[in-house]
mmCIF file of C-alpha atoms and ligand atoms in Angstrom:
data_model
loop_
_atom_site.group_PDB
_atom_site.id
_atom_site.type_symbol
_atom_site.label_atom_id
_atom_site.label_comp_id
_atom_site.label_asym_id
_atom_site.label_seq_id
_atom_site.Cartn_x
_atom_site.Cartn_y
_atom_site.Cartn_z
ATOM 1 C CA MET A 1 -28.967 14.532 2.467
ATOM 2 C CA ASP A 2 -26.330 12.344 4.024
ATOM 3 C CA ALA A 3 -27.696 11.583 7.483
ATOM 4 C CA ALA A 4 -24.350 10.214 8.681
ATOM 5 C CA LEU A 5 -22.847 13.688 8.454
ATOM 6 C CA ARG A 6 -25.441 15.230 10.778
ATOM 7 C CA HIS A 7 -24.307 15.780 14.330
ATOM 8 C CA ASP A 8 -27.250 16.965 16.411
ATOM 9 C CA GLN A 9 -25.409 15.989 19.600
ATOM 10 C CA PRO A 10 -21.713 16.657 19.040
ATOM 11 C CA HIS A 11 -20.770 15.580 22.569
ATOM 12 C CA ALA A 12 -22.349 12.173 22.134
ATOM 13 C CA ALA A 13 -19.933 11.497 19.284
ATOM 14 C CA SER A 14 -17.070 10.994 21.737
ATOM 15 C CA ARG A 15 -18.709 7.789 22.971
ATOM 16 C CA ARG A 16 -17.615 4.869 20.787
ATOM 17 C CA ALA A 17 -20.373 2.809 19.182
ATOM 18 C CA LEU A 18 -20.174 -0.963 18.854
ATOM 19 C CA ALA A 19 -19.593 -2.275 15.327
ATOM 20 C CA LEU A 20 -20.155 -5.984 15.877
ATOM 21 C CA LEU A 21 -19.124 -8.250 13.013
ATOM 22 C CA LEU A 22 -20.570 -11.742 13.289
ATOM 23 C CA LEU A 23 -18.395 -14.387 11.651
ATOM 24 C CA GLY A 24 -18.989 -18.099 11.344
ATOM 25 C CA PRO A 25 -20.062 -20.553 8.659
ATOM 26 C CA PRO A 26 -23.596 -20.711 7.276
ATOM 27 C CA GLY A 27 -25.663 -22.461 9.963
ATOM 28 C CA ALA A 28 -23.575 -21.170 12.885
ATOM 29 C CA GLY A 29 -26.625 -19.312 14.217
ATOM 30 C CA LYS A 30 -25.498 -15.808 13.278
ATOM 31 C CA GLY A 31 -29.064 -14.709 12.517
ATOM 32 C CA THR A 32 -30.416 -15.952 15.858
ATOM 33 C CA GLN A 33 -27.580 -14.373 17.828
ATOM 34 C CA SER A 34 -27.861 -11.168 15.855
ATOM 35 C CA HIS A 35 -31.559 -10.915 16.873
ATOM 36 C CA ALA A 36 -30.763 -11.465 20.546
ATOM 37 C CA ILE A 37 -27.916 -8.952 20.694
ATOM 38 C CA SER A 38 -29.895 -6.399 18.714
ATOM 39 C CA ARG A 39 -32.730 -6.557 21.267
ATOM 40 C CA LYS A 40 -30.323 -6.395 24.198
ATOM 41 C CA PHE A 41 -28.429 -3.313 22.970
ATOM 42 C CA GLY A 42 -31.096 -1.623 20.851
ATOM 43 C CA ILE A 43 -28.912 -1.466 17.757
ATOM 44 C CA PRO A 44 -29.927 -2.629 14.254
ATOM 45 C CA GLU A 45 -28.915 -6.003 12.861
ATOM 46 C CA ILE A 46 -27.866 -5.949 9.260
ATOM 47 C CA SER A 47 -27.887 -9.213 7.345
ATOM 48 C CA THR A 48 -26.368 -8.892 3.887
ATOM 49 C CA GLY A 49 -28.089 -12.162 2.893
ATOM 50 C CA GLU A 50 -31.490 -10.745 3.852
ATOM 51 C CA MET A 51 -30.745 -7.436 2.106
ATOM 52 C CA LEU A 52 -29.803 -9.256 -1.082
ATOM 53 C CA ARG A 53 -32.840 -11.562 -0.987
ATOM 54 C CA GLU A 54 -35.039 -8.514 -0.399
ATOM 55 C CA ALA A 55 -33.473 -6.796 -3.411
ATOM 56 C CA VAL A 56 -34.243 -9.908 -5.495
ATOM 57 C CA ARG A 57 -37.863 -9.978 -4.276
ATOM 58 C CA ALA A 58 -38.274 -6.260 -4.964
ATOM 59 C CA LYS A 59 -36.741 -6.762 -8.450
ATOM 60 C CA THR A 60 -34.456 -3.754 -8.036
ATOM 61 C CA GLU A 61 -31.638 -3.276 -10.525
ATOM 62 C CA LEU A 62 -29.228 -4.809 -8.005
ATOM 63 C CA GLY A 63 -31.699 -7.600 -7.299
ATOM 64 C CA ASN A 64 -31.902 -8.619 -10.933
ATOM 65 C CA GLN A 65 -28.105 -8.618 -11.143
ATOM 66 C CA VAL A 66 -27.639 -10.945 -8.190
ATOM 67 C CA LYS A 67 -30.632 -13.265 -8.728
ATOM 68 C CA SER A 68 -28.948 -15.803 -10.994
ATOM 69 C CA ILE A 69 -25.690 -15.637 -9.009
ATOM 70 C CA MET A 70 -27.454 -16.482 -5.750
ATOM 71 C CA GLU A 71 -29.539 -19.284 -7.250
ATOM 72 C CA SER A 72 -26.407 -21.101 -8.355
ATOM 73 C CA GLY A 73 -25.040 -20.927 -4.775
ATOM 74 C CA GLU A 74 -22.223 -18.564 -5.759
ATOM 75 C CA LEU A 75 -21.334 -15.506 -3.694
ATOM 76 C CA VAL A 76 -22.322 -12.067 -4.908
ATOM 77 C CA PRO A 77 -19.320 -9.980 -6.160
ATOM 78 C CA ASP A 78 -17.664 -7.684 -3.592
ATOM 79 C CA PRO A 79 -18.375 -4.302 -5.221
ATOM 80 C CA LEU A 80 -22.122 -5.001 -5.240
ATOM 81 C CA VAL A 81 -22.206 -6.148 -1.613
ATOM 82 C CA CYS A 82 -19.968 -3.299 -0.409
ATOM 83 C CA ALA A 83 -22.165 -0.715 -2.099
ATOM 84 C CA LEU A 84 -25.240 -2.191 -0.452
ATOM 85 C CA VAL A 85 -23.607 -2.284 2.995
ATOM 86 C CA GLU A 86 -22.260 1.263 2.823
ATOM 87 C CA GLN A 87 -25.690 2.544 1.866
ATOM 88 C CA ARG A 88 -27.237 0.741 4.842
ATOM 89 C CA LEU A 89 -24.600 1.739 7.435
ATOM 90 C CA SER A 90 -25.041 5.392 6.482
ATOM 91 C CA GLN A 91 -28.635 5.340 7.745
ATOM 92 C CA PRO A 92 -29.244 7.282 11.000
ATOM 93 C CA ASP A 93 -30.280 4.170 12.977
ATOM 94 C CA CYS A 94 -26.702 2.839 12.720
ATOM 95 C CA ALA A 95 -25.149 5.865 14.429
ATOM 96 C CA GLN A 96 -25.201 4.289 17.908
ATOM 97 C CA GLY A 97 -23.849 0.959 16.686
ATOM 98 C CA PHE A 98 -24.879 -2.003 14.565
ATOM 99 C CA ILE A 99 -24.472 -5.725 14.052
ATOM 100 C CA LEU A 100 -23.294 -7.068 10.707
ATOM 101 C CA ASP A 101 -24.236 -10.645 9.831
ATOM 102 C CA GLY A 102 -22.615 -12.096 6.727
ATOM 103 C CA PHE A 103 -20.231 -9.205 6.104
ATOM 104 C CA PRO A 104 -17.291 -8.944 5.699
ATOM 105 C CA ARG A 105 -16.847 -12.308 4.031
ATOM 106 C CA ASN A 106 -13.310 -11.865 2.689
ATOM 107 C CA LEU A 107 -10.261 -9.603 2.969
ATOM 108 C CA GLU A 108 -11.392 -7.209 0.292
ATOM 109 C CA GLN A 109 -14.672 -6.580 2.099
ATOM 110 C CA ALA A 110 -12.868 -6.328 5.467
ATOM 111 C CA ARG A 111 -10.509 -3.651 4.136
ATOM 112 C CA PHE A 112 -13.455 -1.785 2.655
ATOM 113 C CA LEU A 113 -15.256 -1.897 6.009
ATOM 114 C CA ASP A 114 -12.126 -0.847 7.942
ATOM 115 C CA GLN A 115 -11.738 2.167 5.732
ATOM 116 C CA TRP A 116 -15.379 3.115 6.150
ATOM 117 C CA LEU A 117 -15.297 2.665 9.945
ATOM 118 C CA ARG A 118 -12.145 4.792 10.210
ATOM 119 C CA SER A 119 -13.746 7.519 8.101
ATOM 120 C CA GLN A 120 -16.632 7.664 10.594
ATOM 121 C CA CYS A 121 -14.341 8.001 13.657
ATOM 122 C CA ARG A 122 -16.855 6.717 16.182
ATOM 123 C CA PHE A 123 -17.075 2.935 15.899
ATOM 124 C CA GLU A 124 -15.413 0.268 18.020
ATOM 125 C CA PRO A 125 -15.079 -2.833 15.829
ATOM 126 C CA LEU A 126 -15.342 -6.317 17.318
ATOM 127 C CA ALA A 127 -15.197 -9.458 15.161
ATOM 128 C CA LEU A 128 -16.973 -12.383 16.789
ATOM 129 C CA ASN A 129 -16.299 -15.844 15.346
ATOM 130 C CA ILE A 130 -19.007 -18.432 16.104
ATOM 131 C CA GLN A 131 -17.458 -21.894 15.778
ATOM 132 C CA VAL A 132 -19.614 -24.977 15.134
ATOM 133 C CA ASP A 133 -18.966 -28.706 14.633
ATOM 134 C CA PRO A 134 -19.217 -29.342 10.840
ATOM 135 C CA ASN A 135 -21.591 -32.341 11.342
ATOM 136 C CA LEU A 136 -24.051 -30.091 13.149
ATOM 137 C CA LEU A 137 -23.864 -27.510 10.385
ATOM 138 C CA ILE A 138 -25.228 -29.762 7.626
ATOM 139 C CA LYS A 139 -28.279 -30.745 9.723
ATOM 140 C CA ARG A 140 -28.958 -27.169 10.705
ATOM 141 C CA LEU A 141 -28.817 -26.007 7.109
ATOM 142 C CA THR A 142 -30.736 -28.747 5.308
ATOM 143 C CA GLY A 143 -33.427 -28.675 8.050
ATOM 144 C CA ARG A 144 -33.964 -24.920 7.982
ATOM 145 C CA ARG A 145 -37.401 -23.551 7.086
ATOM 146 C CA MET A 146 -38.707 -20.003 7.231
ATOM 147 C CA CYS A 147 -42.227 -18.576 7.442
ATOM 148 C CA PRO A 148 -42.571 -16.243 4.449
ATOM 149 C CA ARG A 149 -45.131 -14.139 6.333
ATOM 150 C CA CYS A 150 -43.690 -13.511 9.839
ATOM 151 C CA ARG A 151 -40.042 -14.508 9.084
ATOM 152 C CA THR A 152 -39.927 -17.033 11.976
ATOM 153 C CA ILE A 153 -37.171 -19.579 11.404
ATOM 154 C CA TYR A 154 -37.709 -23.286 12.165
ATOM 155 C CA ASN A 155 -35.599 -26.407 11.812
ATOM 156 C CA ILE A 156 -37.212 -29.791 11.090
ATOM 157 C CA TYR A 157 -34.516 -31.543 13.198
ATOM 158 C CA PHE A 158 -34.048 -29.185 16.161
ATOM 159 C CA ASN A 159 -36.971 -26.767 16.317
ATOM 160 C CA SER A 160 -39.851 -28.187 14.288
ATOM 161 C CA PRO A 161 -43.278 -26.526 14.069
ATOM 162 C CA GLN A 162 -46.175 -28.387 15.722
ATOM 163 C CA LYS A 163 -47.660 -29.226 12.307
ATOM 164 C CA ASP A 164 -45.304 -30.351 9.535
ATOM 165 C CA GLU A 165 -44.101 -27.444 7.396
ATOM 166 C CA ILE A 166 -46.726 -25.018 8.863
ATOM 167 C CA CYS A 167 -45.922 -21.855 10.876
ATOM 168 C CA ASP A 168 -47.111 -22.116 14.515
ATOM 169 C CA LYS A 169 -47.866 -18.389 14.677
ATOM 170 C CA ASP A 170 -49.916 -17.738 11.552
ATOM 171 C CA GLY A 171 -50.497 -21.074 9.765
ATOM 172 C CA SER A 172 -48.515 -20.126 6.662
ATOM 173 C CA PRO A 173 -46.791 -22.954 4.745
ATOM 174 C CA LEU A 174 -43.059 -22.829 5.512
ATOM 175 C CA ALA A 175 -40.496 -22.266 2.789
ATOM 176 C CA GLN A 176 -37.010 -23.602 2.259
ATOM 177 C CA ARG A 177 -34.621 -21.043 0.887
ATOM 178 C CA ARG A 178 -33.530 -21.891 -2.605
ATOM 179 C CA ASP A 179 -29.882 -21.601 -1.562
ATOM 180 C CA ASP A 180 -30.455 -24.126 1.274
ATOM 181 C CA SER A 181 -30.390 -27.007 -1.228
ATOM 182 C CA GLU A 182 -27.638 -29.480 -0.409
ATOM 183 C CA ALA A 183 -25.571 -28.701 -3.513
ATOM 184 C CA ALA A 184 -25.734 -24.976 -2.825
ATOM 185 C CA ILE A 185 -24.791 -25.579 0.826
ATOM 186 C CA ARG A 186 -21.676 -27.569 -0.090
ATOM 187 C CA THR A 187 -20.592 -24.767 -2.406
ATOM 188 C CA ARG A 188 -21.192 -22.180 0.326
ATOM 189 C CA LEU A 189 -19.258 -24.107 2.987
ATOM 190 C CA GLN A 190 -16.280 -24.639 0.671
ATOM 191 C CA GLU A 191 -16.212 -21.001 -0.312
ATOM 192 C CA TYR A 192 -16.615 -19.990 3.306
ATOM 193 C CA GLU A 193 -13.597 -22.061 4.384
ATOM 194 C CA ALA A 194 -11.377 -20.748 1.612
ATOM 195 C CA GLN A 195 -12.354 -17.118 1.975
ATOM 196 C CA THR A 196 -12.598 -16.647 5.738
ATOM 197 C CA LYS A 197 -9.332 -18.203 6.886
ATOM 198 C CA PRO A 198 -7.385 -15.079 5.863
ATOM 199 C CA LEU A 199 -10.178 -12.937 7.276
ATOM 200 C CA LEU A 200 -9.901 -14.578 10.711
ATOM 201 C CA ASP A 201 -6.123 -14.097 10.643
ATOM 202 C CA TYR A 202 -6.640 -10.472 9.684
ATOM 203 C CA TYR A 203 -8.906 -9.740 12.670
ATOM 204 C CA ARG A 204 -6.768 -11.845 15.020
ATOM 205 C CA ASP A 205 -3.728 -9.780 14.008
ATOM 206 C CA SER A 206 -5.668 -6.532 14.535
ATOM 207 C CA GLY A 207 -6.723 -7.677 18.018
ATOM 208 C CA PHE A 208 -10.444 -7.404 17.187
ATOM 209 C CA LEU A 209 -11.212 -11.137 17.137
ATOM 210 C CA ARG A 210 -13.174 -13.001 19.841
ATOM 211 C CA GLU A 211 -14.163 -16.681 19.602
ATOM 212 C CA VAL A 212 -17.343 -18.291 20.893
ATOM 213 C CA ASP A 213 -18.492 -21.948 20.855
ATOM 214 C CA GLY A 214 -21.651 -22.134 18.700
ATOM 215 C CA ASP A 215 -22.496 -25.812 19.403
ATOM 216 C CA PRO A 216 -24.787 -25.306 22.474
ATOM 217 C CA ASP A 217 -28.419 -24.116 22.444
ATOM 218 C CA PRO A 218 -28.919 -20.544 21.155
ATOM 219 C CA PRO A 219 -29.647 -19.009 24.618
ATOM 220 C CA ALA A 220 -26.397 -20.444 26.006
ATOM 221 C CA VAL A 221 -24.475 -19.039 23.044
ATOM 222 C CA THR A 222 -26.156 -15.650 23.589
ATOM 223 C CA SER A 223 -25.049 -15.620 27.240
ATOM 224 C CA ALA A 224 -21.491 -16.429 26.226
ATOM 225 C CA ILE A 225 -21.526 -13.596 23.680
ATOM 226 C CA LEU A 226 -22.959 -11.083 26.149
ATOM 227 C CA GLY A 227 -20.222 -12.108 28.589
ATOM 228 C CA LEU A 228 -17.640 -11.205 25.945
ATOM 229 C CA LEU A 229 -19.302 -7.858 25.245
ATOM 230 C CA GLU A 230 -19.555 -6.726 28.867
ATOM 231 C CA PRO A 231 -16.883 -4.169 29.658
ATOM 232 C CA SER A 232 -14.374 -5.929 31.891
HETATM 233 ZN ZN1 ZN B 301 -45.389 -17.217 10.451
#
């Protein structure tokens, strides 16, 4: 049964739900900000990167398809990502709004999302671009480590664990994502630049784009974002 078509509270549907699209290069802090905003508003955060890595771990049909693509640092083809996103956004927990991290990544995905949002008639899209100094980005990305057990994210330059490469919370050895290798990062940043310029123009033209400075500490960036989201 398609849960998105259920309307238990027809009157609630007149209230527009926030569809927050987080834009910004890898390392801009989209994941961290997504967490903070999700907690503040009680809406789910949807990371296409996480969904894809989970599919790879679970060895689903989609996971096997994207495994080799991701390991080479290339981006996963649009039809695969769009299918995954549509499936996720149709879940009941997205009805009151959601945060998308890592999607859309190009015009084709943006048009797909626009069409889907319009078909649902209840979402208020807002594209938030987190801008970061390129020199900061490389350090953030090559220093990133994640605890495979509790998913806590560290950075050996900015937010190191007390013991080298060991999670503070549960003592698990930290992992570096395979696509955080320097070669893969360069590929990702180049592809990001080329693909998102038209995307930013697209949202600027539609009037949905807001910019935020992603250089400061995460809590300061969160405050700036919340300031933008407050109804004025
Ligand atoms: Zn941990």
